[in-house]
PDB file of C-alpha atoms in Angstrom:
ATOM      1  CA  MET B  56      30.276   2.095 229.445  1.00  0.00           C
ATOM      2  CA  THR B  57      33.147   0.421 228.827  1.00  0.00           C
ATOM      3  CA  ILE B  58      35.716   3.505 229.044  1.00  0.00           C
ATOM      4  CA  ALA B  59      33.829   4.438 232.523  1.00  0.00           C
ATOM      5  CA  LEU B  60      34.028   0.852 233.762  1.00  0.00           C
ATOM      6  CA  ARG B  61      37.880   0.976 232.959  1.00  0.00           C
ATOM      7  CA  LEU B  62      38.317   4.641 234.503  1.00  0.00           C
ATOM      8  CA  LEU B  63      36.450   2.883 237.485  1.00  0.00           C
ATOM      9  CA  ALA B  64      38.698   0.054 237.513  1.00  0.00           C
ATOM     10  CA  ARG B  65      41.489   1.947 238.177  1.00  0.00           C
ATOM     11  CA  ARG B  66      40.414   4.267 240.897  1.00  0.00           C
ATOM     12  CA  GLU B  67      37.363   5.933 242.596  1.00  0.00           C
ATOM     13  CA  TYR B  68      35.814   9.054 240.428  1.00  0.00           C
ATOM     14  CA  SER B  69      33.049  11.152 241.598  1.00  0.00           C
ATOM     15  CA  ARG B  70      30.296  11.599 239.783  1.00  0.00           C
ATOM     16  CA  LYS B  71      31.158  15.098 237.858  1.00  0.00           C
ATOM     17  CA  GLU B  72      34.568  14.075 237.724  1.00  0.00           C
ATOM     18  CA  LEU B  73      33.559  11.042 235.375  1.00  0.00           C
ATOM     19  CA  GLN B  74      31.321  13.220 233.524  1.00  0.00           C
ATOM     20  CA  ASP B  75      33.631  15.507 232.564  1.00  0.00           C
ATOM     21  CA  LYS B  76      36.126  12.492 231.179  1.00  0.00           C
ATOM     22  CA  LEU B  77      33.458  11.038 229.135  1.00  0.00           C
ATOM     23  CA  LEU B  78      32.187  14.505 227.866  1.00  0.00           C
ATOM     24  CA  HIS B  79      35.611  15.244 226.784  1.00  0.00           C
ATOM     25  CA  ALA B  80      36.062  12.159 224.984  1.00  0.00           C
ATOM     26  CA  GLY B  81      33.024  12.761 222.692  1.00  0.00           C
ATOM     27  CA  PHE B  82      30.109  11.276 224.178  1.00  0.00           C
ATOM     28  CA  ASP B  83      26.613  13.301 223.857  1.00  0.00           C
ATOM     29  CA  ASP B  84      25.429  14.908 227.312  1.00  0.00           C
ATOM     30  CA  LEU B  85      22.459  12.717 227.416  1.00  0.00           C
ATOM     31  CA  GLN B  86      24.297   9.353 226.768  1.00  0.00           C
ATOM     32  CA  VAL B  87      26.779  10.251 229.661  1.00  0.00           C
ATOM     33  CA  GLN B  88      24.205  10.706 231.974  1.00  0.00           C
ATOM     34  CA  MET B  89      22.159   7.453 231.359  1.00  0.00           C
ATOM     35  CA  VAL B  90      25.806   5.899 231.510  1.00  0.00           C
ATOM     36  CA  LEU B  91      26.338   7.629 235.143  1.00  0.00           C
ATOM     37  CA  ASP B  92      22.873   6.414 236.209  1.00  0.00           C
ATOM     38  CA  SER B  93      23.488   3.183 235.210  1.00  0.00           C
ATOM     39  CA  LEU B  94      27.012   2.968 237.086  1.00  0.00           C
ATOM     40  CA  LYS B  95      25.235   4.723 239.985  1.00  0.00           C
ATOM     41  CA  SER B  96      22.435   2.013 240.100  1.00  0.00           C
ATOM     42  CA  SER B  97      24.937  -0.899 239.589  1.00  0.00           C
ATOM     43  CA  GLY B  98      27.194   0.235 242.489  1.00  0.00           C
ATOM     44  CA  TYR B  99      29.863   0.660 240.831  1.00  0.00           C
ATOM     45  CA  GLN B 100      30.189   4.963 240.949  1.00  0.00           C
ATOM     46  CA  ASP B 101      29.035   6.345 244.399  1.00  0.00           C
ATOM     47  CA  ASP B 102      30.063   9.726 245.573  1.00  0.00           C
ATOM     48  CA  GLN B 103      29.914   8.322 249.035  1.00  0.00           C
ATOM     49  CA  ARG B 104      32.596   6.116 248.840  1.00  0.00           C
ATOM     50  CA  TYR B 105      34.403   8.797 246.742  1.00  0.00           C
ATOM     51  CA  MET B 106      34.908  10.747 249.735  1.00  0.00           C
ATOM     52  CA  GLU B 107      35.355   8.003 251.946  1.00  0.00           C
ATOM     53  CA  MET B 108      38.795   7.521 249.874  1.00  0.00           C
ATOM     54  CA  LEU B 109      39.514  11.334 249.187  1.00  0.00           C
ATOM     55  CA  THR B 110      38.900  11.500 253.179  1.00  0.00           C
ATOM     56  CA  ARG B 111      41.438   8.619 253.770  1.00  0.00           C
ATOM     57  CA  THR B 112      44.210  10.219 251.228  1.00  0.00           C
ATOM     58  CA  ARG B 113      44.098  13.794 252.461  1.00  0.00           C
ATOM     59  CA  LEU B 114      44.621  12.180 255.797  1.00  0.00           C
ATOM     60  CA  ARG B 115      47.497  10.150 254.994  1.00  0.00           C
ATOM     61  CA  GLN B 116      49.262  13.286 253.031  1.00  0.00           C
ATOM     62  CA  GLY B 117      48.460  15.570 256.604  1.00  0.00           C
ATOM     63  CA  HIS B 118      45.752  18.273 254.915  1.00  0.00           C
ATOM     64  CA  GLY B 119      43.270  19.637 256.657  1.00  0.00           C
ATOM     65  CA  PRO B 120      39.321  19.852 256.936  1.00  0.00           C
ATOM     66  CA  LEU B 121      39.650  23.014 254.312  1.00  0.00           C
ATOM     67  CA  ARG B 122      41.702  21.101 252.170  1.00  0.00           C
ATOM     68  CA  LEU B 123      39.538  18.216 252.037  1.00  0.00           C
ATOM     69  CA  ARG B 124      36.050  20.604 251.485  1.00  0.00           C
ATOM     70  CA  GLN B 125      37.797  22.649 248.853  1.00  0.00           C
ATOM     71  CA  ASP B 126      38.921  19.348 247.041  1.00  0.00           C
ATOM     72  CA  LEU B 127      35.379  17.672 247.115  1.00  0.00           C
ATOM     73  CA  GLN B 128      33.728  20.480 246.130  1.00  0.00           C
ATOM     74  CA  ARG B 129      36.164  20.986 242.929  1.00  0.00           C
ATOM     75  CA  ALA B 130      35.012  16.998 242.346  1.00  0.00           C
ATOM     76  CA  GLY B 131      31.546  18.158 242.342  1.00  0.00           C
ATOM     77  CA  VAL B 132      30.487  16.174 245.558  1.00  0.00           C
ATOM     78  CA  ASP B 133      27.627  18.299 247.497  1.00  0.00           C
ATOM     79  CA  VAL B 134      29.679  18.514 250.777  1.00  0.00           C
ATOM     80  CA  LYS B 135      26.769  19.844 252.880  1.00  0.00           C
ATOM     81  CA  GLU B 136      24.878  16.828 252.010  1.00  0.00           C
ATOM     82  CA  GLN B 137      27.785  14.326 251.883  1.00  0.00           C
ATOM     83  CA  ASP B 138      29.496  15.373 255.282  1.00  0.00           C
ATOM     84  CA  GLY B 139      29.683  12.187 256.581  1.00  0.00           C
ATOM     85  CA  ALA B 140      31.242   9.766 259.025  1.00  0.00           C
ATOM     86  CA  ALA B 141      34.666   9.490 257.519  1.00  0.00           C
ATOM     87  CA  ALA B 142      35.342  13.264 257.813  1.00  0.00           C
ATOM     88  CA  GLN B 143      33.345  14.018 260.996  1.00  0.00           C
ATOM     89  CA  SER B 144      35.223  11.249 262.919  1.00  0.00           C
ATOM     90  CA  VAL B 145      38.475  12.524 262.604  1.00  0.00           C
ATOM     91  CA  ASN B 146      40.427  14.967 265.391  1.00  0.00           C
ATOM     92  CA  TRP B 147      41.498  17.535 263.292  1.00  0.00           C
ATOM     93  CA  GLN B 148      43.666  18.829 265.981  1.00  0.00           C
ATOM     94  CA  VAL B 149      45.580  15.479 266.207  1.00  0.00           C
ATOM     95  CA  GLN B 150      46.182  15.597 262.427  1.00  0.00           C
ATOM     96  CA  ALA B 151      47.249  19.455 262.690  1.00  0.00           C
ATOM     97  CA  GLN B 152      49.412  18.411 265.162  1.00  0.00           C
ATOM     98  CA  ALA B 153      51.263  15.495 263.238  1.00  0.00           C
ATOM     99  CA  ALA B 154      51.501  17.287 260.379  1.00  0.00           C
ATOM    100  CA  TYR B 155      53.275  20.239 262.451  1.00  0.00           C
ATOM    101  CA  ARG B 156      55.756  17.530 263.690  1.00  0.00           C
ATOM    102  CA  LYS B 157      56.590  15.870 260.460  1.00  0.00           C
ATOM    103  CA  ARG B 158      57.792  19.055 259.274  1.00  0.00           C
ATOM    104  CA  PHE B 159      59.078  20.663 262.443  1.00  0.00           C
ATOM    105  CA  GLY B 160      59.732  18.190 264.832  1.00  0.00           C
ATOM    106  CA  ASN B 161      58.881  19.248 268.696  1.00  0.00           C
ATOM    107  CA  THR B 162      60.616  22.295 268.706  1.00  0.00           C
ATOM    108  CA  ALA B 163      58.535  25.314 269.123  1.00  0.00           C
ATOM    109  CA  PRO B 164      59.658  28.761 266.676  1.00  0.00           C
ATOM    110  CA  GLU B 165      62.071  31.174 268.088  1.00  0.00           C
ATOM    111  CA  ASP B 166      60.357  34.303 267.398  1.00  0.00           C
ATOM    112  CA  ALA B 167      57.043  35.905 265.799  1.00  0.00           C
ATOM    113  CA  ARG B 168      58.726  35.477 262.297  1.00  0.00           C
ATOM    114  CA  GLU B 169      59.015  31.567 262.591  1.00  0.00           C
ATOM    115  CA  TYR B 170      55.660  31.484 264.126  1.00  0.00           C
ATOM    116  CA  ALA B 171      54.162  32.896 261.186  1.00  0.00           C
ATOM    117  CA  ARG B 172      55.951  30.716 258.721  1.00  0.00           C
ATOM    118  CA  ARG B 173      54.921  27.886 260.330  1.00  0.00           C
ATOM    119  CA  ALA B 174      51.397  29.043 261.078  1.00  0.00           C
ATOM    120  CA  ARG B 175      51.428  29.361 256.971  1.00  0.00           C
ATOM    121  CA  PHE B 176      52.521  26.220 256.297  1.00  0.00           C
ATOM    122  CA  LEU B 177      49.559  24.659 258.273  1.00  0.00           C
ATOM    123  CA  ALA B 178      47.410  27.205 256.790  1.00  0.00           C
ATOM    124  CA  GLY B 179      48.612  26.014 253.190  1.00  0.00           C
ATOM    125  CA  ARG B 180      47.578  22.536 254.533  1.00  0.00           C
ATOM    126  CA  GLY B 181      43.789  23.385 255.319  1.00  0.00           C
ATOM    127  CA  PHE B 182      43.897  23.768 258.981  1.00  0.00           C
ATOM    128  CA  LEU B 183      41.475  26.113 260.619  1.00  0.00           C
ATOM    129  CA  PRO B 184      43.399  29.307 262.656  1.00  0.00           C
ATOM    130  CA  GLU B 185      42.086  27.559 265.838  1.00  0.00           C
ATOM    131  CA  GLN B 186      43.833  24.540 265.122  1.00  0.00           C
ATOM    132  CA  ILE B 187      47.005  26.092 264.082  1.00  0.00           C
ATOM    133  CA  ARG B 188      46.998  28.335 267.427  1.00  0.00           C
ATOM    134  CA  ARG B 189      46.632  25.539 269.551  1.00  0.00           C
ATOM    135  CA  VAL B 190      48.996  23.518 267.758  1.00  0.00           C
ATOM    136  CA  LEU B 191      51.637  26.621 268.384  1.00  0.00           C
ATOM    137  CA  ALA B 192      50.707  27.120 271.985  1.00  0.00           C
ATOM    138  CA  ASP B 193      50.589  23.714 272.792  1.00  0.00           C
ATOM    139  CA  LEU B 194      54.094  23.281 271.584  1.00  0.00           C
ATOM    140  CA  GLY B 195      55.238  26.316 273.252  1.00  0.00           C
ATOM    141  CA  LYS B 196      54.179  25.056 276.678  1.00  0.00           C
ATOM    142  CA  ASN B 197      55.563  21.493 275.929  1.00  0.00           C
ATOM    143  CA  ALA B 198      58.899  22.936 275.480  1.00  0.00           C
ATOM    144  CA  ASP B 199      58.453  24.977 278.693  1.00  0.00           C
ATOM    145  CA  ASP B 200      57.782  21.566 280.459  1.00  0.00           C
ATOM    146  CA  PHE B 201      61.026  19.900 278.510  1.00  0.00           C
ATOM    147  CA  ASN B 202      63.295  22.428 279.603  1.00  0.00           C
ATOM    148  CA  ASP B 203      62.249  22.515 283.641  1.00  0.00           C
TER     149      ASP B 203
END
């Protein structure tokens, strides 16, 4: 239990991450499950809190909803059950625009090749195709507004 508490003192862990670390440290499965149940009932470990922390972190890093969902699944958090208020309240379109502007500024792509490169960048950050199209389309409109 002290190893698990020491881990949780550094940062939040999902139940699966903590389980994997304890099993890797050589504890048997029954012991690990009892410790995890005890930590959960004491409020030291909570998948909902872990999800909120990861959502905030991925938002700060400029990642999109697909990346967030993938990271939560990798951590063993049941995404369907845990689709909480933190991820639901995010305006992913604004997040995609911010990620684009941080990387490319307010400039619109000059040609199809550059358009594809910038779309791949946003896709790699985990944004949905519709969000990517809207960011790039809105940029073209705004560029026309500035030229007038």
